[in-house]
Amino acid sequence: MTDDATPDPNDRRPPGTGEPRQAVVLVHGVGNQEPMRSLRSFTHGIGLRRLFSSPDRVSGLDELRRLSEPPAAGRRAYTDFYELYWAHLAPNSDVRTSLSWTVRLLARRDWWTAPAPVARLVVAVQVLAVTAVALLVWGCLAAVLDSGPAGLLGVFERWQVWIGLLTGALHLFFGYFLRSVLSDAVRYLTPRPANIESRQRIRDEGLTLLRRLHADDRYVRVVLVGHSLGSVIAYDLLRCLWDEMRHPDPAVSGDQGHIDVFDAAADAIDPSGQPPARRAFLRPGTRSSGGSGSRPGSGPASAAPVPPPAPEPTLTVPAEVARFQTAQFALWQAARRDGVPWLVSDFVSIGSPLTFAASLLDEPDELFGGRRGLTLADQQALKEFPRCPPLRDELEDSRFYTRRYRRGGGGGGSSGGSGGSGDGSVELRVGHTAAPFGPTRWTNLYIPARSVLRGDFVAGPVAAHMGPGVADLGVRVPGRGGWASWRRHFPLAHLSYWWTPRTADPVPAGVPSAAAGGWDDPALPETTPRVEPPAGSGALPRNVDALRAALRLDDIRDAPPRPPA
């Protein structure tokens, strides 16, 4: 770790300059990942060619490197890319874990409302296993009945055995990805005794990396990117880190009028300020409507409908989401001026299993007529899982609440905060513990599942469960023929979010840039991730175009400097 007093020898800024830097942290997905493989593939895929490699003095893992892009004059600040590597800390899922997870999943009523391609694939994988076993048993029994025990020596002459082996190989192939993506997400998100240690080690590794970036005075912005299970881990890290980094500095905080502006934007996209459906905590067996913004146990309890499925992805971010994300970035800028140390301006989830958040995060009911488990909406109402936009505070009609802070030095210095008193304290508004997606924009990229094998069946829209402020963007894999055709199908589609054909332009064309005046609609704000595919290429933007737009690396031009110490 370095500071201004001890310059980093790998920092290639001109001496004495105060150029801002931004950090992009990639949380890799499932599988036996090798250090740096995901990060190198990621930076190559989005077309960055001016990178140089330096020792990573932030993560503490010697196998990792820091990839840096020098600043582009008048367009983009110095950008460092880091990888949060956690594969060595995660337990491997075995067959018993996969089967027990499948049984629990199929026993849930809400699972049968999941998107059809996903449900079909889960059932198909298990049918393959049963079919393989049945064929092998059939072949062995037929051999014994025909020739006695000696017939087992020629068992491989039976067609049932060969078809059984082929079916078993298909089960192992598809079941590996199914287990790696969805059941590993269950293992991470379920606080069972066998999972606690690995969950905490992964969480500690990620929090340490993010805390060090926040403590490094060179950085003014952090972008957190998570792929597959990495998006679940990144969401968990934001949830945990926010409580440490959400408080303003009373010595520099202003009048906080920006909070009212953000509240208005949040109310426009989420008028109720509550989850769409949640159980009544004080009345077991009933549900309370979340549409009116009522508090737990208040008002009559009535059956709430299941949230409708998310609409089909559109070519651009909907206008109301674009306006809300503009308000989020303005809130982040103003919060930095108020001394809030939170640097994470953007969260980008890629191929995220959080599209099944209700199934992954709902608590199971206790056995034998015991307490009903809390749903995801219940836990969001309790501020255990953040939504976008944040929920309204219980005591104030706002996403923020008022708290009294004591100024350092007995109240010296001026502040625009309200409620100052003679004891040197001041009343300031602060986001509650589940409000990281007040100042942090959330963009979710997924390849739509068109059938059982076409598209990314483990990913999809997340706004239906995580809040209407999430920008869901469906994307497509570019190219025709060759590997491009295979890359559109499961399981390669899940690994193709920054893949481009080798014959493609190394720097994807058509990526909009506010600095270059690339927006088709001048009324849209600069922070809108608007992407347009080439004419005649289909209805969805290219994967890398959408990813580059979602990263918003050029937004650092508008990032505020750190407040004075």
Coordinates of C-alpha atoms in Angstrom, one line a residue:
M1 CA 0.0 0.0 0.0
T2 CA 1.3 3.4 -0.9
D3 CA 0.4 7.0 -0.1
D4 CA 1.3 10.4 -1.3
A5 CA 4.4 10.5 0.9
T6 CA 5.7 7.2 -0.5
P7 CA 5.2 7.2 -4.3
D8 CA 4.5 3.9 -6.0
P9 CA 7.5 3.2 -8.4
N10 CA 5.0 1.7 -10.8
D11 CA 2.8 4.8 -10.9
R12 CA 3.7 6.4 -14.3
R13 CA 2.0 9.7 -13.7
P14 CA 4.2 12.7 -14.2
P15 CA 5.7 13.8 -10.9
G16 CA 3.8 16.3 -8.9
T17 CA 0.5 15.8 -10.8
G18 CA -2.8 15.1 -9.1
E19 CA -4.5 13.2 -11.9
P20 CA -7.4 11.1 -10.5
R21 CA -7.3 7.4 -10.9
Q22 CA -10.1 4.9 -11.0
A23 CA -10.1 1.2 -10.2
V24 CA -12.1 -1.6 -11.9
V25 CA -12.3 -4.8 -9.8
L26 CA -13.3 -8.0 -11.5
V27 CA -14.8 -10.8 -9.4
H28 CA -14.4 -14.0 -11.5
G29 CA -17.0 -16.7 -11.9
V30 CA -17.1 -20.4 -11.0
G31 CA -14.8 -23.2 -11.9
N32 CA -11.1 -24.0 -11.4
Q33 CA -10.0 -20.5 -12.4
E34 CA -6.3 -19.6 -12.7
P35 CA -5.1 -16.3 -11.3
M36 CA -5.2 -13.5 -13.9
R37 CA -6.8 -15.6 -16.7
S38 CA -10.2 -13.9 -16.3
L39 CA -8.8 -10.4 -15.9
R40 CA -6.6 -10.7 -19.0
S41 CA -9.5 -12.1 -21.0
F42 CA -11.8 -9.4 -19.8
T43 CA -9.5 -6.5 -20.7
H44 CA -8.7 -8.0 -24.0
G45 CA -12.3 -8.6 -24.8
I46 CA -13.4 -5.0 -24.2
G47 CA -10.6 -3.8 -26.5
L48 CA -8.0 -2.3 -24.2
R49 CA -4.6 -2.6 -25.9
R50 CA -2.5 0.1 -24.1
L51 CA -2.2 -1.9 -20.8
F52 CA 0.9 -2.5 -18.8
S53 CA 1.4 -4.9 -16.0
S54 CA 2.7 -4.1 -12.5
P55 CA 2.8 -6.0 -9.2
D56 CA -0.5 -6.0 -7.4
R57 CA 0.3 -4.5 -4.0
V58 CA -3.4 -4.2 -3.0
S59 CA -4.7 -7.8 -3.0
G60 CA -1.8 -9.4 -1.1
L61 CA -1.7 -12.4 -3.5
D62 CA 1.6 -12.7 -5.3
E63 CA 0.1 -14.5 -8.3
L64 CA -1.9 -11.4 -9.2
R65 CA -0.9 -8.4 -11.2
R66 CA -2.4 -4.9 -11.7
L67 CA -3.2 -4.0 -15.3
S68 CA -3.2 -0.3 -15.9
E69 CA -4.4 1.8 -18.8
P70 CA -2.7 5.2 -19.2
P71 CA -4.9 8.2 -19.3
A72 CA -6.4 9.4 -22.5
A73 CA -6.1 13.2 -22.9
G74 CA -9.4 14.9 -22.2
R75 CA -11.4 11.6 -22.2
R76 CA -10.5 9.1 -19.6
A77 CA -8.4 9.1 -16.4
Y78 CA -5.8 6.6 -15.4
T79 CA -7.5 3.2 -14.9
D80 CA -6.2 0.3 -12.9
F81 CA -7.7 -3.2 -13.3
Y82 CA -7.7 -5.7 -10.4
E83 CA -8.9 -9.2 -10.0
L84 CA -10.6 -10.5 -6.8
Y85 CA -9.4 -14.1 -6.9
W86 CA -11.3 -16.4 -4.7
A87 CA -11.3 -19.9 -6.4
H88 CA -8.7 -21.2 -3.9
L89 CA -11.0 -20.4 -1.0
A90 CA -14.2 -22.1 -2.3
P91 CA -15.1 -25.7 -1.5
N92 CA -15.8 -28.0 -4.4
S93 CA -19.4 -29.1 -5.0
D94 CA -19.7 -32.9 -5.0
V95 CA -22.5 -35.1 -6.5
R96 CA -24.2 -35.5 -3.1
T97 CA -24.4 -31.7 -2.8
S98 CA -25.8 -31.3 -6.3
L99 CA -28.4 -34.0 -5.8
S100 CA -29.6 -32.6 -2.4
W101 CA -29.7 -29.1 -3.9
T102 CA -31.8 -30.4 -6.8
V103 CA -34.3 -32.1 -4.5
R104 CA -34.7 -29.0 -2.4
L105 CA -35.1 -26.9 -5.5
L106 CA -37.7 -29.1 -7.1
A107 CA -39.6 -29.3 -3.8
R108 CA -40.2 -25.5 -3.8
R109 CA -43.5 -24.2 -5.2
D110 CA -41.9 -21.1 -6.6
W111 CA -39.4 -23.1 -8.6
W112 CA -42.1 -24.2 -11.0
T113 CA -42.7 -20.5 -11.9
A114 CA -39.1 -20.2 -13.1
P115 CA -38.4 -19.4 -16.8
A116 CA -39.2 -22.5 -18.8
P117 CA -35.7 -23.2 -20.4
V118 CA -34.2 -23.3 -16.9
A119 CA -36.7 -25.6 -15.3
R120 CA -36.5 -27.9 -18.4
L121 CA -32.7 -28.1 -18.2
V122 CA -32.6 -28.8 -14.5
V123 CA -35.1 -31.6 -15.0
A124 CA -33.4 -32.8 -18.2
V125 CA -30.0 -33.1 -16.4
Q126 CA -31.6 -35.3 -13.7
V127 CA -33.5 -37.4 -16.2
L128 CA -30.2 -38.0 -18.0
A129 CA -28.7 -39.4 -14.7
V130 CA -31.6 -41.7 -14.1
T131 CA -31.6 -42.8 -17.8
A132 CA -27.9 -43.6 -17.7
V133 CA -28.2 -45.7 -14.5
A134 CA -31.2 -47.6 -15.9
L135 CA -29.5 -48.4 -19.2
L136 CA -26.4 -49.6 -17.5
V137 CA -28.3 -51.8 -15.1
W138 CA -30.4 -53.1 -18.0
G139 CA -27.3 -54.0 -20.0
C140 CA -25.7 -55.8 -17.1
L141 CA -28.8 -57.8 -16.2
A142 CA -29.3 -58.8 -19.9
A143 CA -25.7 -60.0 -20.1
V144 CA -26.1 -62.1 -16.9
L145 CA -29.5 -63.5 -17.9
D146 CA -28.2 -64.6 -21.3
S147 CA -24.8 -66.0 -20.3
G148 CA -24.6 -66.1 -16.6
P149 CA -22.0 -64.2 -14.5
A150 CA -19.5 -64.8 -17.3
G151 CA -21.6 -62.6 -19.5
L152 CA -20.3 -59.5 -17.6
L153 CA -17.0 -60.0 -19.4
G154 CA -18.8 -59.0 -22.7
V155 CA -21.0 -56.4 -21.2
F156 CA -19.5 -53.7 -23.6
E157 CA -21.0 -55.6 -26.5
R158 CA -24.5 -54.5 -25.3
W159 CA -26.0 -51.5 -26.9
Q160 CA -27.7 -50.5 -23.7
V161 CA -24.3 -50.1 -22.0
W162 CA -22.9 -47.8 -24.8
I163 CA -26.0 -45.6 -24.8
G164 CA -25.9 -45.5 -21.0
L165 CA -22.3 -44.4 -21.0
L166 CA -23.0 -41.7 -23.6
T167 CA -26.0 -40.5 -21.6
G168 CA -23.9 -40.5 -18.4
A169 CA -21.2 -38.4 -20.2
L170 CA -23.9 -35.9 -21.2
H171 CA -25.1 -35.7 -17.7
L172 CA -21.6 -35.1 -16.3
F173 CA -21.0 -32.4 -18.9
F174 CA -24.2 -30.4 -18.4
G175 CA -24.4 -31.2 -14.7
Y176 CA -21.0 -29.8 -14.1
F177 CA -22.0 -26.3 -15.3
L178 CA -25.4 -26.6 -13.6
R179 CA -23.7 -27.5 -10.3
S180 CA -20.9 -25.0 -10.7
V181 CA -23.2 -22.0 -11.3
L182 CA -26.4 -22.5 -9.5
S183 CA -25.6 -25.0 -6.7
D184 CA -22.3 -23.1 -5.9
A185 CA -24.4 -20.0 -5.6
V186 CA -26.6 -21.8 -3.1
R187 CA -23.6 -23.0 -1.2
Y188 CA -22.3 -19.4 -0.9
L189 CA -25.6 -17.8 -0.1
T190 CA -26.9 -20.5 2.4
P191 CA -25.4 -20.0 5.9
R192 CA -25.1 -23.7 6.6
P193 CA -22.4 -24.8 9.1
A194 CA -20.4 -26.5 6.4
N195 CA -20.4 -23.3 4.3
I196 CA -19.7 -20.6 7.0
E197 CA -15.9 -20.8 6.9
S198 CA -15.5 -20.6 3.2
R199 CA -18.1 -17.8 2.9
Q200 CA -16.3 -15.8 5.5
R201 CA -12.9 -16.3 3.9
I202 CA -14.1 -15.2 0.5
R203 CA -15.9 -12.2 2.0
D204 CA -12.8 -11.2 4.0
E205 CA -10.6 -11.4 0.9
G206 CA -13.0 -9.1 -1.0
L207 CA -13.5 -6.6 1.8
T208 CA -9.8 -6.3 2.4
L209 CA -9.2 -5.5 -1.3
L210 CA -12.0 -2.9 -1.4
R211 CA -11.0 -1.3 1.9
R212 CA -7.4 -0.9 0.7
L213 CA -8.6 0.8 -2.5
H214 CA -10.8 3.2 -0.4
A215 CA -7.8 4.0 1.8
D216 CA -5.5 4.7 -1.2
D217 CA -5.7 8.5 -1.9
R218 CA -4.9 8.0 -5.5
Y219 CA -8.3 6.6 -6.3
V220 CA -11.5 8.6 -6.7
R221 CA -13.7 6.0 -8.1
V222 CA -14.2 2.2 -8.0
V223 CA -16.2 0.0 -10.5
L224 CA -17.1 -3.4 -9.3
V225 CA -17.8 -6.1 -11.9
G226 CA -19.0 -9.6 -11.1
H227 CA -19.4 -12.6 -13.5
S228 CA -21.6 -15.6 -12.7
L229 CA -21.2 -16.5 -9.1
G230 CA -18.8 -13.5 -8.8
S231 CA -21.8 -11.2 -9.2
V232 CA -23.3 -12.8 -6.1
I233 CA -20.1 -12.3 -4.2
A234 CA -19.8 -8.7 -5.4
Y235 CA -23.4 -8.0 -4.3
D236 CA -22.6 -9.5 -0.9
L237 CA -19.4 -7.3 -0.6
L238 CA -21.4 -4.2 -1.4
R239 CA -23.9 -5.1 1.3
C240 CA -21.2 -5.5 3.9
L241 CA -18.9 -2.7 3.0
W242 CA -21.6 0.0 2.7
D243 CA -22.2 0.1 6.4
E244 CA -18.6 1.1 7.0
M245 CA -18.4 3.7 4.3
R246 CA -21.9 5.5 4.3
H247 CA -21.4 8.2 6.8
P248 CA -20.7 11.9 5.8
D249 CA -17.9 14.0 7.3
P250 CA -19.6 16.7 9.5
A251 CA -16.6 19.0 9.0
V252 CA -17.2 19.3 5.2
S253 CA -20.8 18.4 4.7
G254 CA -23.1 20.9 3.0
D255 CA -26.8 21.4 3.1
Q256 CA -27.5 18.0 1.5
G257 CA -30.2 19.3 -0.8
H258 CA -29.1 16.6 -3.3
I259 CA -30.8 14.0 -1.1
D260 CA -34.3 15.5 -1.8
V261 CA -33.5 15.4 -5.6
F262 CA -32.5 11.8 -5.4
D263 CA -35.6 10.9 -3.3
A264 CA -37.8 12.4 -6.0
A265 CA -36.0 10.4 -8.7
A266 CA -36.4 7.2 -6.6
D267 CA -40.0 7.9 -5.9
A268 CA -40.6 8.3 -9.7
I269 CA -39.3 4.8 -10.5
D270 CA -40.4 3.1 -7.2
P271 CA -43.4 4.9 -5.7
S272 CA -44.1 2.5 -2.9
G273 CA -40.5 2.3 -1.6
Q274 CA -41.2 -1.3 -0.5
P275 CA -40.6 -4.8 -2.0
P276 CA -43.4 -5.8 -4.3
A277 CA -44.7 -8.6 -2.0
R278 CA -43.7 -9.4 1.6
R279 CA -45.1 -11.5 4.4
A280 CA -46.7 -10.0 7.5
F281 CA -44.1 -10.6 10.3
L282 CA -46.6 -10.4 13.1
R283 CA -49.3 -12.5 11.6
P284 CA -48.0 -16.0 10.6
G285 CA -49.7 -17.5 7.5
T286 CA -50.6 -14.1 5.9
R287 CA -49.0 -11.7 3.5
S288 CA -49.1 -7.9 3.5
S289 CA -49.3 -5.8 0.4
G290 CA -46.1 -3.9 -0.4
G291 CA -47.8 -1.7 -3.0
S292 CA -48.9 1.0 -0.5
G293 CA -45.6 1.3 1.3
S294 CA -47.2 0.0 4.6
R295 CA -45.0 -1.0 7.5
P296 CA -44.8 -4.6 8.8
G297 CA -48.0 -5.4 10.7
S298 CA -49.8 -2.3 9.8
G299 CA -53.0 -2.2 7.8
P300 CA -55.0 -5.2 6.6
A301 CA -53.2 -8.3 5.4
S302 CA -54.1 -9.6 2.0
A303 CA -52.8 -12.1 -0.5
A304 CA -50.2 -10.4 -2.7
P305 CA -49.7 -11.6 -6.3
V306 CA -46.4 -13.1 -7.5
P307 CA -44.4 -10.3 -9.1
P308 CA -44.8 -10.4 -12.9
P309 CA -41.9 -11.5 -15.0
A310 CA -39.5 -8.8 -16.1
P311 CA -40.4 -7.3 -19.6
E312 CA -38.4 -8.4 -22.6
P313 CA -35.1 -6.6 -22.9
T314 CA -35.1 -3.4 -24.9
L315 CA -32.4 -2.0 -27.2
T316 CA -31.6 0.8 -24.8
V317 CA -32.0 1.5 -21.1
P318 CA -35.6 2.6 -20.4
A319 CA -35.9 6.4 -20.0
E320 CA -37.1 6.2 -16.4
V321 CA -34.1 4.0 -15.5
A322 CA -31.7 6.3 -17.3
R323 CA -33.1 9.3 -15.4
F324 CA -32.8 7.4 -12.1
Q325 CA -29.2 6.4 -12.8
T326 CA -28.3 10.0 -13.6
A327 CA -29.7 10.9 -10.2
Q328 CA -27.6 8.1 -8.6
F329 CA -24.4 9.4 -10.2
A330 CA -25.3 13.0 -9.1
L331 CA -25.9 11.6 -5.5
W332 CA -22.5 9.8 -5.6
Q333 CA -20.7 13.0 -6.6
A334 CA -22.5 15.1 -4.0
A335 CA -21.8 12.5 -1.3
R336 CA -18.1 12.6 -2.1
R337 CA -18.2 16.4 -1.6
D338 CA -19.9 15.8 1.7
G339 CA -17.0 13.6 2.8
V340 CA -18.7 10.2 2.4
P341 CA -15.8 7.8 1.7
W342 CA -17.8 5.5 -0.6
L343 CA -16.0 5.2 -3.9
V344 CA -18.1 2.5 -5.7
S345 CA -20.1 4.4 -8.4
D346 CA -21.1 1.4 -10.5
F347 CA -21.8 -2.3 -10.1
V348 CA -22.0 -4.4 -13.2
S349 CA -23.3 -8.0 -12.9
I350 CA -22.7 -10.3 -15.9
G351 CA -24.4 -13.6 -16.4
S352 CA -25.8 -13.4 -12.9
P353 CA -27.7 -16.2 -11.1
L354 CA -29.4 -13.4 -9.1
T355 CA -32.1 -13.7 -11.7
F356 CA -33.2 -16.6 -9.4
A357 CA -32.7 -14.4 -6.2
A358 CA -36.1 -15.4 -4.8
S359 CA -35.2 -19.1 -5.0
L360 CA -31.6 -18.6 -3.8
L361 CA -32.3 -16.3 -0.9
D362 CA -35.7 -17.3 0.5
E363 CA -35.5 -19.1 3.8
P364 CA -37.1 -22.6 4.0
D365 CA -40.0 -23.1 6.3
E366 CA -39.3 -24.9 9.5
L367 CA -40.4 -28.5 9.6
F368 CA -43.5 -30.0 11.3
G369 CA -45.6 -26.8 11.2
G370 CA -42.9 -24.5 12.5
R371 CA -42.2 -20.9 11.6
R372 CA -42.6 -19.9 8.0
G373 CA -39.3 -18.9 6.5
L374 CA -38.7 -15.3 5.4
T375 CA -39.0 -14.6 1.7
L376 CA -36.5 -12.4 -0.1
A377 CA -39.0 -9.5 0.1
D378 CA -39.2 -10.0 3.9
Q379 CA -35.5 -9.8 4.2
Q380 CA -35.3 -6.8 2.0
A381 CA -37.9 -5.1 4.2
L382 CA -35.7 -5.9 7.2
K383 CA -32.8 -4.3 5.4
E384 CA -30.8 -7.5 5.3
F385 CA -30.5 -7.4 1.4
P386 CA -30.3 -4.2 -0.5
R387 CA -32.7 -3.2 -3.3
C388 CA -32.3 -0.7 -6.1
P389 CA -33.5 1.9 -5.4
P390 CA -33.2 1.6 -1.6
L391 CA -36.3 1.2 0.5
R392 CA -37.8 4.1 2.4
D393 CA -36.7 4.4 6.0
E394 CA -39.3 3.3 8.6
L395 CA -39.3 6.5 10.6
E396 CA -38.7 9.1 7.8
D397 CA -40.4 9.4 4.4
S398 CA -37.0 9.2 2.7
R399 CA -34.3 6.7 1.7
F400 CA -32.2 8.5 4.3
Y401 CA -32.5 9.2 8.0
T402 CA -31.3 12.0 10.3
R403 CA -28.4 11.3 12.6
R404 CA -26.4 13.7 14.9
Y405 CA -22.7 13.8 14.3
R406 CA -20.0 15.5 16.4
R407 CA -17.6 17.7 14.6
G408 CA -13.9 17.2 15.3
G409 CA -12.2 19.7 17.6
G410 CA -15.4 20.6 19.5
G411 CA -17.3 22.0 16.5
G412 CA -14.8 24.2 14.9
G413 CA -15.2 25.1 11.2
S414 CA -18.2 25.9 9.2
S415 CA -20.8 23.5 7.9
G416 CA -24.0 23.9 5.9
G417 CA -25.6 21.0 7.8
S418 CA -28.8 21.6 9.7
G419 CA -29.4 21.2 13.4
G420 CA -26.1 22.5 14.8
S421 CA -25.9 22.8 18.5
G422 CA -23.7 24.4 21.1
D423 CA -22.0 21.1 21.9
G424 CA -20.3 21.1 18.5
S425 CA -22.7 18.5 16.9
V426 CA -24.7 18.7 13.7
E427 CA -27.6 16.8 12.3
L428 CA -26.9 15.2 8.9
R429 CA -28.9 12.8 6.7
V430 CA -27.3 9.4 6.0
G431 CA -28.3 6.4 3.9
H432 CA -29.6 3.5 6.0
T433 CA -27.7 0.2 6.2
A434 CA -29.3 -1.3 3.0
A435 CA -28.8 1.7 0.7
P436 CA -25.6 1.1 -1.3
F437 CA -27.7 1.4 -4.5
G438 CA -28.4 5.0 -3.6
P439 CA -25.1 6.3 -5.0
T440 CA -24.2 3.1 -6.8
R441 CA -25.7 2.3 -10.3
W442 CA -26.4 -1.3 -11.1
T443 CA -26.3 -2.6 -14.6
N444 CA -27.1 -6.2 -15.3
L445 CA -26.0 -8.0 -18.6
Y446 CA -27.4 -11.3 -19.8
I447 CA -27.7 -13.4 -22.9
P448 CA -31.4 -14.3 -23.2
A449 CA -32.2 -18.0 -23.1
R450 CA -34.2 -18.8 -26.3
S451 CA -34.5 -22.5 -25.6
V452 CA -33.0 -25.2 -23.4
L453 CA -29.6 -24.9 -25.0
R454 CA -29.6 -21.6 -26.8
G455 CA -28.5 -18.6 -24.7
D456 CA -27.4 -18.4 -21.1
F457 CA -30.0 -20.2 -19.0
V458 CA -28.5 -19.4 -15.6
A459 CA -28.7 -15.6 -16.2
G460 CA -31.5 -13.1 -16.9
P461 CA -33.2 -9.9 -15.7
V462 CA -32.8 -9.2 -11.9
A463 CA -35.0 -6.0 -11.6
A464 CA -38.1 -8.0 -10.8
H465 CA -36.5 -9.2 -7.5
M466 CA -33.8 -6.6 -6.8
G467 CA -35.7 -3.4 -7.7
P468 CA -36.8 -1.3 -10.7
G469 CA -33.7 0.8 -10.6
V470 CA -31.5 -2.0 -12.0
A471 CA -30.7 -1.5 -15.7
D472 CA -31.3 -5.0 -17.3
L473 CA -29.6 -5.3 -20.7
G474 CA -30.0 -8.3 -22.9
V475 CA -26.9 -8.8 -25.2
R476 CA -25.9 -11.1 -28.1
V477 CA -22.7 -12.9 -29.1
P478 CA -21.3 -11.3 -32.4
G479 CA -20.2 -13.1 -35.5
R480 CA -21.6 -15.9 -37.7
G481 CA -20.4 -19.5 -38.2
G482 CA -17.4 -21.1 -36.5
W483 CA -17.0 -20.6 -32.8
A484 CA -19.6 -17.8 -32.9
S485 CA -22.4 -20.4 -33.4
W486 CA -21.2 -22.5 -30.5
R487 CA -20.7 -19.5 -28.3
R488 CA -24.5 -18.7 -28.5
H489 CA -25.4 -22.0 -26.9
F490 CA -25.1 -23.4 -23.4
P491 CA -22.7 -23.8 -21.8
L492 CA -20.4 -21.5 -23.8
A493 CA -22.9 -18.7 -23.9
H494 CA -22.3 -18.3 -20.1
L495 CA -18.6 -17.7 -20.9
S496 CA -19.0 -15.3 -23.8
Y497 CA -19.9 -11.9 -22.3
W498 CA -16.6 -10.4 -23.4
W499 CA -15.8 -12.8 -26.2
T500 CA -15.4 -11.5 -29.8
P501 CA -14.3 -13.4 -33.0
R502 CA -10.6 -13.2 -33.6
T503 CA -11.3 -11.4 -36.9
A504 CA -13.1 -8.6 -35.2
D505 CA -11.8 -5.1 -34.8
P506 CA -9.7 -5.2 -31.6
V507 CA -11.4 -2.0 -30.4
P508 CA -15.2 -2.6 -30.8
A509 CA -16.7 0.1 -33.0
G510 CA -20.0 1.7 -32.4
V511 CA -19.5 2.2 -28.6
P512 CA -21.2 5.4 -27.6
S513 CA -19.1 8.0 -25.9
A514 CA -20.4 11.2 -24.3
A515 CA -17.1 12.8 -24.9
A516 CA -17.2 12.0 -28.6
G517 CA -20.9 13.1 -29.0
G518 CA -21.9 9.5 -29.8
W519 CA -25.3 9.5 -28.3
D520 CA -28.1 9.1 -30.8
D521 CA -30.5 11.0 -28.6
P522 CA -29.0 14.3 -27.3
A523 CA -31.7 14.5 -24.6
L524 CA -30.2 11.4 -22.9
P525 CA -27.7 12.2 -20.1
E526 CA -24.1 11.4 -20.5
T527 CA -24.3 8.5 -18.0
T528 CA -26.8 6.5 -20.0
P529 CA -25.4 3.2 -21.3
R530 CA -27.0 3.5 -24.7
V531 CA -25.8 1.0 -27.3
E532 CA -27.0 0.4 -30.9
P533 CA -26.2 -2.8 -32.9
P534 CA -25.2 -2.5 -36.5
A535 CA -28.1 -2.4 -39.0
G536 CA -29.6 -5.8 -39.7
S537 CA -27.7 -7.6 -36.9
G538 CA -30.7 -8.3 -34.7
A539 CA -32.5 -6.6 -31.8
L540 CA -29.8 -6.8 -29.1
P541 CA -26.5 -5.0 -28.8
R542 CA -23.2 -6.8 -29.0
N543 CA -21.9 -8.2 -25.7
V544 CA -18.7 -6.1 -25.6
D545 CA -20.4 -2.9 -26.7
A546 CA -22.9 -3.2 -23.9
L547 CA -20.2 -4.1 -21.4
R548 CA -18.0 -1.1 -22.4
A549 CA -21.0 1.2 -22.1
A550 CA -21.9 -0.3 -18.7
L551 CA -18.4 0.3 -17.3
R552 CA -18.7 4.0 -18.0
L553 CA -14.9 4.5 -17.8
D554 CA -15.2 8.0 -19.2
D555 CA -17.4 9.2 -16.3
I556 CA -14.3 9.8 -14.2
R557 CA -14.0 13.2 -16.0
D558 CA -16.9 14.3 -13.9
A559 CA -15.8 12.7 -10.7
P560 CA -15.2 15.0 -7.8
P561 CA -11.8 15.2 -6.0
R562 CA -11.4 13.8 -2.6
P563 CA -12.6 16.1 0.2
P564 CA -9.8 17.8 2.2
A565 CA -8.5 15.8 5.1

